[in-house]
Tab-separated table of C-alpha atoms in Angstrom:
chain	number	residue	atom	x	y	z
A	1	MET	CA	-50.681	-68.677	-69.125
A	2	ALA	CA	-49.148	-66.588	-71.927
A	3	GLU	CA	-47.421	-68.449	-74.725
A	4	LYS	CA	-43.659	-67.945	-74.700
A	5	THR	CA	-42.394	-66.040	-77.727
A	6	PRO	CA	-39.978	-68.220	-79.758
A	7	SER	CA	-36.388	-67.071	-80.014
A	8	LEU	CA	-35.081	-65.271	-83.061
A	9	THR	CA	-31.521	-66.601	-82.746
A	10	TYR	CA	-29.519	-69.176	-80.832
A	11	PHE	CA	-25.870	-69.618	-79.900
A	12	GLN	CA	-24.019	-72.702	-81.050
A	13	LYS	CA	-23.216	-75.223	-78.325
A	14	LYS	CA	-19.672	-75.819	-79.559
A	15	PRO	CA	-17.276	-72.895	-79.075
A	16	ILE	CA	-15.046	-71.504	-81.790
A	17	SER	CA	-11.410	-70.700	-81.065
A	18	CYS	CA	-10.116	-67.562	-82.749
A	19	PRO	CA	-7.032	-68.431	-84.839
A	20	VAL	CA	-5.527	-65.005	-84.117
A	21	CYS	CA	-5.907	-64.592	-80.335
A	22	GLN	CA	-7.227	-68.043	-79.271
A	23	THR	CA	-10.295	-66.582	-77.534
A	24	GLU	CA	-13.155	-69.075	-77.391
A	25	PHE	CA	-16.662	-67.820	-78.163
A	26	TYR	CA	-20.022	-69.035	-79.457
A	27	ARG	CA	-21.425	-68.122	-82.868
A	28	GLU	CA	-24.917	-66.668	-83.013
A	29	GLU	CA	-27.178	-68.192	-85.665
A	30	LEU	CA	-30.478	-66.912	-87.033
A	31	LEU	CA	-33.547	-69.136	-86.894
A	32	THR	CA	-35.695	-68.779	-90.000
A	33	GLY	CA	-38.895	-70.761	-89.532
A	34	ARG	CA	-42.303	-70.023	-87.928
A	35	GLY	CA	-42.833	-66.683	-89.656
A	36	ARG	CA	-39.556	-65.106	-88.627
A	37	LEU	CA	-38.726	-63.978	-92.171
A	38	ILE	CA	-41.430	-62.278	-94.230
A	39	ALA	CA	-39.951	-61.603	-97.659
A	40	GLY	CA	-40.633	-58.192	-99.182
A	41	ASN	CA	-39.510	-56.553	-102.401
A	42	LEU	CA	-36.308	-57.172	-104.331
A	43	THR	CA	-34.377	-53.958	-104.951
A	44	GLN	CA	-32.471	-52.972	-108.086
A	45	GLU	CA	-29.328	-53.942	-106.180
A	46	LEU	CA	-30.727	-57.481	-105.788
A	47	ARG	CA	-31.207	-56.953	-102.082
A	48	ARG	CA	-34.135	-58.783	-100.543
A	49	LEU	CA	-36.108	-56.626	-98.144
A	50	TYR	CA	-38.015	-58.156	-95.241
A	51	GLU	CA	-41.199	-57.022	-93.548
A	52	PRO	CA	-41.263	-56.861	-89.734
A	53	SER	CA	-43.484	-59.491	-88.147
A	54	LYS	CA	-45.898	-58.933	-85.267
A	55	LYS	CA	-44.247	-61.675	-83.235
A	56	PHE	CA	-40.550	-60.948	-83.883
A	57	GLY	CA	-40.459	-57.349	-85.065
A	58	GLU	CA	-37.585	-56.304	-87.324
A	59	VAL	CA	-35.353	-59.150	-88.492
A	60	ILE	CA	-31.922	-58.475	-90.038
A	61	PRO	CA	-30.638	-61.672	-91.701
A	62	LEU	CA	-27.504	-59.886	-92.926
A	63	ALA	CA	-26.349	-59.275	-89.352
A	64	TYR	CA	-25.213	-62.888	-88.843
A	65	PRO	CA	-23.136	-64.395	-91.709
A	66	VAL	CA	-19.794	-62.881	-90.668
A	67	THR	CA	-18.034	-64.517	-87.732
A	68	VAL	CA	-16.260	-61.964	-85.510
A	69	CYS	CA	-13.959	-62.647	-82.590
A	70	PRO	CA	-15.310	-60.532	-79.706
A	71	SER	CA	-11.804	-59.977	-78.332
A	72	CYS	CA	-9.564	-59.067	-81.281
A	73	TYR	CA	-12.226	-58.278	-83.930
A	74	PHE	CA	-10.767	-60.696	-86.436
A	75	ALA	CA	-13.610	-61.388	-88.885
A	76	ALA	CA	-14.468	-63.540	-91.889
A	77	TRP	CA	-17.414	-65.311	-93.469
A	78	LYS	CA	-18.441	-68.333	-91.445
A	79	GLU	CA	-16.820	-70.879	-93.754
A	80	ASP	CA	-13.481	-69.026	-93.845
A	81	PHE	CA	-12.899	-68.076	-90.228
A	82	LEU	CA	-10.253	-70.735	-89.639
A	83	LYS	CA	-8.641	-70.432	-93.092
A	84	ILE	CA	-6.454	-67.389	-92.483
A	85	SER	CA	-2.988	-67.725	-94.003
A	86	GLU	CA	-0.495	-68.822	-91.359
A	87	SER	CA	1.950	-66.241	-92.679
A	88	GLN	CA	-0.577	-63.521	-91.818
A	89	LEU	CA	-1.383	-64.552	-88.231
A	90	GLU	CA	1.235	-62.277	-86.693
A	91	ARG	CA	0.106	-59.322	-88.808
A	92	ALA	CA	-3.526	-59.927	-87.867
A	93	ALA	CA	-2.583	-59.984	-84.186
A	94	ASP	CA	-0.461	-56.840	-84.485
A	95	GLU	CA	-3.345	-54.946	-86.113
A	96	THR	CA	-5.910	-55.825	-83.423
A	97	SER	CA	-5.930	-52.381	-81.823
A	98	GLN	CA	-6.366	-50.753	-85.230
A	99	ARG	CA	-9.470	-52.855	-85.969
A	100	ILE	CA	-11.041	-52.135	-82.592
A	101	GLN	CA	-10.265	-48.418	-82.759
A	102	TRP	CA	-11.599	-48.108	-86.315
A	103	VAL	CA	-14.956	-49.619	-85.387
A	104	SER	CA	-15.237	-47.487	-82.242
A	105	GLU	CA	-14.570	-44.332	-84.268
A	106	VAL	CA	-17.353	-45.142	-86.732
A	107	MET	CA	-20.062	-46.113	-84.240
A	108	GLU	CA	-20.575	-46.460	-80.518
A	109	GLY	CA	-21.819	-49.374	-78.489
A	110	VAL	CA	-20.744	-52.249	-80.746
A	111	ASP	CA	-20.481	-55.455	-78.740
A	112	PHE	CA	-19.907	-58.887	-80.264
A	113	ARG	CA	-20.235	-60.724	-76.944
A	114	GLY	CA	-24.029	-60.736	-76.929
A	115	SER	CA	-26.871	-60.844	-79.407
A	116	ARG	CA	-26.294	-58.848	-82.548
A	117	GLY	CA	-28.200	-55.854	-83.792
A	118	LEU	CA	-27.915	-53.647	-86.845
A	119	SER	CA	-24.734	-51.915	-85.669
A	120	GLU	CA	-22.939	-55.238	-85.080
A	121	GLY	CA	-24.046	-56.422	-88.518
A	122	LEU	CA	-22.614	-53.305	-90.162
A	123	ALA	CA	-19.386	-53.522	-88.167
A	124	SER	CA	-18.989	-57.210	-89.037
A	125	TYR	CA	-18.879	-56.458	-92.768
A	126	MET	CA	-16.519	-53.530	-92.301
A	127	LEU	CA	-14.190	-55.840	-90.381
A	128	ALA	CA	-14.500	-58.564	-93.020
A	129	VAL	CA	-13.373	-56.100	-95.700
A	130	LEU	CA	-10.244	-55.412	-93.642
A	131	CYS	CA	-9.535	-58.981	-92.610
A	132	TYR	CA	-9.770	-60.634	-96.027
A	133	ASP	CA	-6.379	-59.063	-96.722
A	134	TYR	CA	-5.071	-61.877	-94.492
A	135	PHE	CA	-6.495	-64.703	-96.601
A	136	PRO	CA	-5.079	-66.847	-99.422
A	137	SER	CA	-6.345	-66.510	-102.977
A	138	GLU	CA	-8.032	-69.926	-102.784
A	139	VAL	CA	-10.957	-68.435	-100.815
A	140	SER	CA	-11.457	-65.582	-103.345
A	141	PRO	CA	-10.853	-62.813	-100.804
A	142	VAL	CA	-11.294	-59.941	-103.279
A	143	MET	CA	-14.748	-61.150	-104.295
A	144	LYS	CA	-15.741	-61.484	-100.643
A	145	GLN	CA	-14.411	-58.001	-99.929
A	146	GLY	CA	-16.701	-56.764	-102.686
A	147	VAL	CA	-19.806	-58.526	-101.394
A	148	SER	CA	-18.981	-57.510	-97.809
A	149	SER	CA	-18.615	-53.872	-98.871
A	150	LEU	CA	-21.961	-53.985	-100.662
A	151	ARG	CA	-23.803	-55.581	-97.754
A	152	GLY	CA	-22.130	-53.124	-95.409
A	153	ALA	CA	-23.448	-50.268	-97.551
A	154	TRP	CA	-26.968	-51.687	-97.285
A	155	LEU	CA	-26.772	-51.858	-93.507
A	156	ALA	CA	-25.229	-48.370	-93.335
A	157	LEU	CA	-28.281	-47.050	-95.186
A	158	ASP	CA	-30.487	-48.888	-92.705
A	159	MET	CA	-28.566	-47.164	-89.910
A	160	HIS	CA	-29.041	-43.817	-91.648
A	161	LYS	CA	-32.809	-44.324	-91.602
A	162	LYS	CA	-32.695	-44.884	-87.851
A	163	TYR	CA	-30.075	-42.239	-87.046
A	164	PRO	CA	-30.203	-39.624	-89.828
A	165	GLU	CA	-27.958	-37.167	-87.953
A	166	ASP	CA	-25.030	-39.590	-87.599
A	167	HIS	CA	-23.771	-39.469	-91.206
A	168	PHE	CA	-24.225	-43.153	-91.972
A	169	ASP	CA	-25.235	-42.092	-95.492
A	170	TYR	CA	-21.654	-40.929	-96.013
A	171	LEU	CA	-20.366	-44.292	-94.761
A	172	ALA	CA	-22.747	-46.050	-97.162
A	173	LYS	CA	-21.353	-44.097	-100.127
A	174	MET	CA	-17.815	-44.966	-99.083
A	175	LEU	CA	-18.709	-48.660	-98.878
A	176	TYR	CA	-20.485	-48.569	-102.255
A	177	ARG	CA	-17.333	-47.117	-103.804
A	178	LYS	CA	-15.226	-49.782	-102.150
A	179	ALA	CA	-17.616	-52.421	-103.468
A	180	ARG	CA	-17.287	-51.011	-106.985
A	181	PHE	CA	-13.477	-51.264	-106.745
A	182	PHE	CA	-13.511	-54.823	-105.403
A	183	TYR	CA	-16.115	-56.075	-107.895
A	184	LEU	CA	-14.145	-54.646	-110.810
A	185	THR	CA	-10.903	-56.093	-109.448
A	186	ALA	CA	-12.498	-59.516	-108.894
A	187	ILE	CA	-13.770	-59.612	-112.493
A	188	GLU	CA	-10.365	-58.552	-113.836
A	189	TYR	CA	-8.577	-61.128	-111.658
A	190	GLU	CA	-11.001	-63.828	-112.814
A	191	SER	CA	-10.330	-62.952	-116.473
A	192	SER	CA	-6.550	-62.863	-116.061
A	193	GLY	CA	-6.356	-65.971	-113.878
A	194	LYS	CA	-4.711	-64.060	-111.033
A	195	GLN	CA	-7.528	-64.946	-108.608
A	196	GLY	CA	-10.698	-66.823	-109.414
A	197	ILE	CA	-14.057	-66.382	-107.757
A	198	GLY	CA	-14.623	-70.127	-107.313
A	199	GLY	CA	-13.706	-69.770	-103.636
A	200	CYS	CA	-16.841	-67.655	-103.287
A	201	PRO	CA	-19.484	-70.109	-104.537
A	202	ASN	CA	-22.345	-67.959	-103.278
A	203	PRO	CA	-21.687	-64.295	-104.181
A	204	GLY	CA	-25.394	-63.558	-103.724
A	205	PRO	CA	-25.286	-60.620	-103.437
A	206	ASP	CA	-27.948	-61.188	-100.753
A	207	LEU	CA	-28.706	-64.343	-98.782
A	208	ASP	CA	-32.030	-65.335	-100.352
A	209	LYS	CA	-30.733	-66.219	-103.824
A	210	ASN	CA	-27.388	-66.826	-105.492
A	211	TYR	CA	-27.232	-65.018	-108.832
A	212	MET	CA	-23.730	-66.439	-109.352
A	213	PHE	CA	-21.400	-64.822	-111.904
A	214	ASP	CA	-24.281	-63.092	-113.687
A	215	GLY	CA	-24.999	-61.291	-110.437
A	216	VAL	CA	-21.351	-60.282	-110.109
A	217	LEU	CA	-21.365	-58.782	-113.606
A	218	TYR	CA	-24.642	-56.985	-112.994
A	219	ILE	CA	-23.660	-55.539	-109.626
A	220	TYR	CA	-20.372	-54.262	-111.054
A	221	GLY	CA	-22.254	-52.500	-113.852
A	222	TYR	CA	-24.713	-51.033	-111.361
A	223	LEU	CA	-21.960	-49.799	-109.046
A	224	GLU	CA	-19.941	-48.329	-111.912
A	225	PHE	CA	-22.970	-46.421	-113.185
A	226	HIS	CA	-24.075	-45.107	-109.791
A	227	TYR	CA	-20.833	-44.831	-107.802
A	228	GLY	CA	-17.987	-44.739	-110.319
A	229	PRO	CA	-15.673	-41.685	-110.412
A	230	ARG	CA	-17.029	-38.738	-112.409
A	231	LYS	CA	-14.401	-35.979	-112.214
A	232	ASP	CA	-12.692	-36.951	-115.474
A	233	PRO	CA	-15.358	-37.080	-118.234
A	234	VAL	CA	-13.103	-39.057	-120.576
A	235	LYS	CA	-12.397	-41.691	-117.956
A	236	ARG	CA	-16.063	-41.720	-116.996
A	237	GLU	CA	-17.042	-42.511	-120.589
A	238	GLU	CA	-14.462	-45.309	-120.776
A	239	ASN	CA	-15.750	-46.809	-117.520
A	240	LEU	CA	-19.380	-46.665	-118.655
A	241	LYS	CA	-18.506	-48.348	-121.956
A	242	ARG	CA	-16.786	-51.122	-119.994
A	243	ALA	CA	-19.823	-51.412	-117.718
A	244	LYS	CA	-22.118	-51.639	-120.759
A	245	ARG	CA	-20.024	-54.450	-122.239
A	246	THR	CA	-19.983	-56.208	-118.886
A	247	ILE	CA	-23.784	-56.105	-118.612
A	248	ALA	CA	-24.093	-57.441	-122.168
A	249	ARG	CA	-22.128	-60.536	-121.111
A	250	ILE	CA	-25.087	-61.605	-118.975
A	251	PHE	CA	-27.134	-62.094	-122.135
A	252	GLY	CA	-24.356	-63.756	-124.093
A	253	MET	CA	-22.951	-66.279	-121.646
A	254	GLY	CA	-23.835	-69.642	-123.132
A	255	ARG	CA	-26.743	-68.115	-125.048
A	256	ALA	CA	-28.950	-69.433	-122.250
A	257	SER	CA	-30.822	-66.295	-121.259
A	258	LYS	CA	-34.135	-68.155	-121.231
A	259	ASN	CA	-32.930	-70.264	-118.300
A	260	LYS	CA	-31.760	-67.321	-116.205
A	261	PRO	CA	-33.783	-65.711	-113.412
A	262	GLN	CA	-36.114	-63.060	-114.768
A	263	ALA	CA	-35.057	-60.659	-112.030
A	264	ILE	CA	-31.457	-60.532	-113.237
A	265	LEU	CA	-32.495	-60.220	-116.893
A	266	ASP	CA	-35.032	-57.447	-116.283
A	267	ASN	CA	-32.704	-55.449	-114.054
A	268	ALA	CA	-29.757	-55.945	-116.387
A	269	ARG	CA	-31.768	-54.814	-119.408
A	270	ASP	CA	-32.947	-51.673	-117.588
A	271	LEU	CA	-29.428	-50.875	-116.413
A	272	TYR	CA	-28.027	-51.460	-119.892
A	273	SER	CA	-30.507	-48.916	-121.269
A	274	GLU	CA	-29.658	-46.381	-118.562
A	275	ILE	CA	-25.949	-46.657	-119.300
A	276	GLY	CA	-26.629	-46.341	-123.025
A	277	GLU	CA	-28.628	-43.164	-122.460
A	278	ALA	CA	-25.815	-41.722	-120.346
A	279	LEU	CA	-23.471	-42.399	-123.284
A	280	GLY	CA	-25.885	-40.776	-125.730
A	281	LEU	CA	-26.728	-44.041	-127.479
A	282	GLU	CA	-30.145	-45.180	-128.684
A	283	ASN	CA	-31.897	-48.403	-129.729
A	284	LEU	CA	-29.446	-50.620	-127.899
A	285	ASP	CA	-29.830	-54.388	-127.649
A	286	PRO	CA	-27.710	-56.233	-125.061
A	287	GLU	CA	-28.053	-59.525	-126.945
A	288	LYS	CA	-26.547	-58.005	-130.094
A	289	ASP	CA	-23.866	-56.269	-128.055
A	290	SER	CA	-22.879	-59.586	-126.495
A	291	ASP	CA	-22.563	-61.138	-129.940
A	292	ASN	CA	-19.973	-58.518	-130.857
A	293	GLN	CA	-17.659	-59.260	-127.927
């Protein structure tokens, strides 16, 4: 008798009630043991890649963190789904058709009533970016819009590899640019006290490791360098100088670089050098730069 292949996911036994439309549904959760996740390389964007396994095939951990109502497409990270501002419930309900139509225009066949695939994962982050406009500042919605945009860009690139004729590469670029805007805004809000990032205790950016505020600074610098606006050369230079200073903060925060993950330090140092070269600067040292801030 053939051995039964273990499941990749399961649905929670207790239903969730959508705070916007009151539909009850069951969240799908990813199982991670028994060789389901085979960690691969870490990219320059701090994304953890995974190798397909013989038993389970391709596994997409990023497809599951966002909870999405299958009826009205209200979406948020798992821990925030019931925390929508009461003052925004009517707005969220009124904009239901807009959310559903937007997703259907971007890709076909999305269905949140069954098991998720890559397209549902991508759509879930796109919806989260929209829906965090409904949330109070206590949950750090801007930071979560940034991380959701970034993860959405990753999954859009994955879609582009599978369906190269469907222009998912264009969607990825759009999401990267959105991520750059939200990351910059989150850092500025954190500095001014307008909105902290404490309500996002795990900004990742991926699921395997939390690089905390250092990761936020690094990802902003990366996104500014690769996806920041370029039409105005003067503005571009100003933005790159800001990105360079931001990266330098990773090495100066608490003077505790030795205790920080090597991955963030190595990537930050390489990025700092790339930005310096783009600015026409030589022999740069991020530690010294941080001392001058």
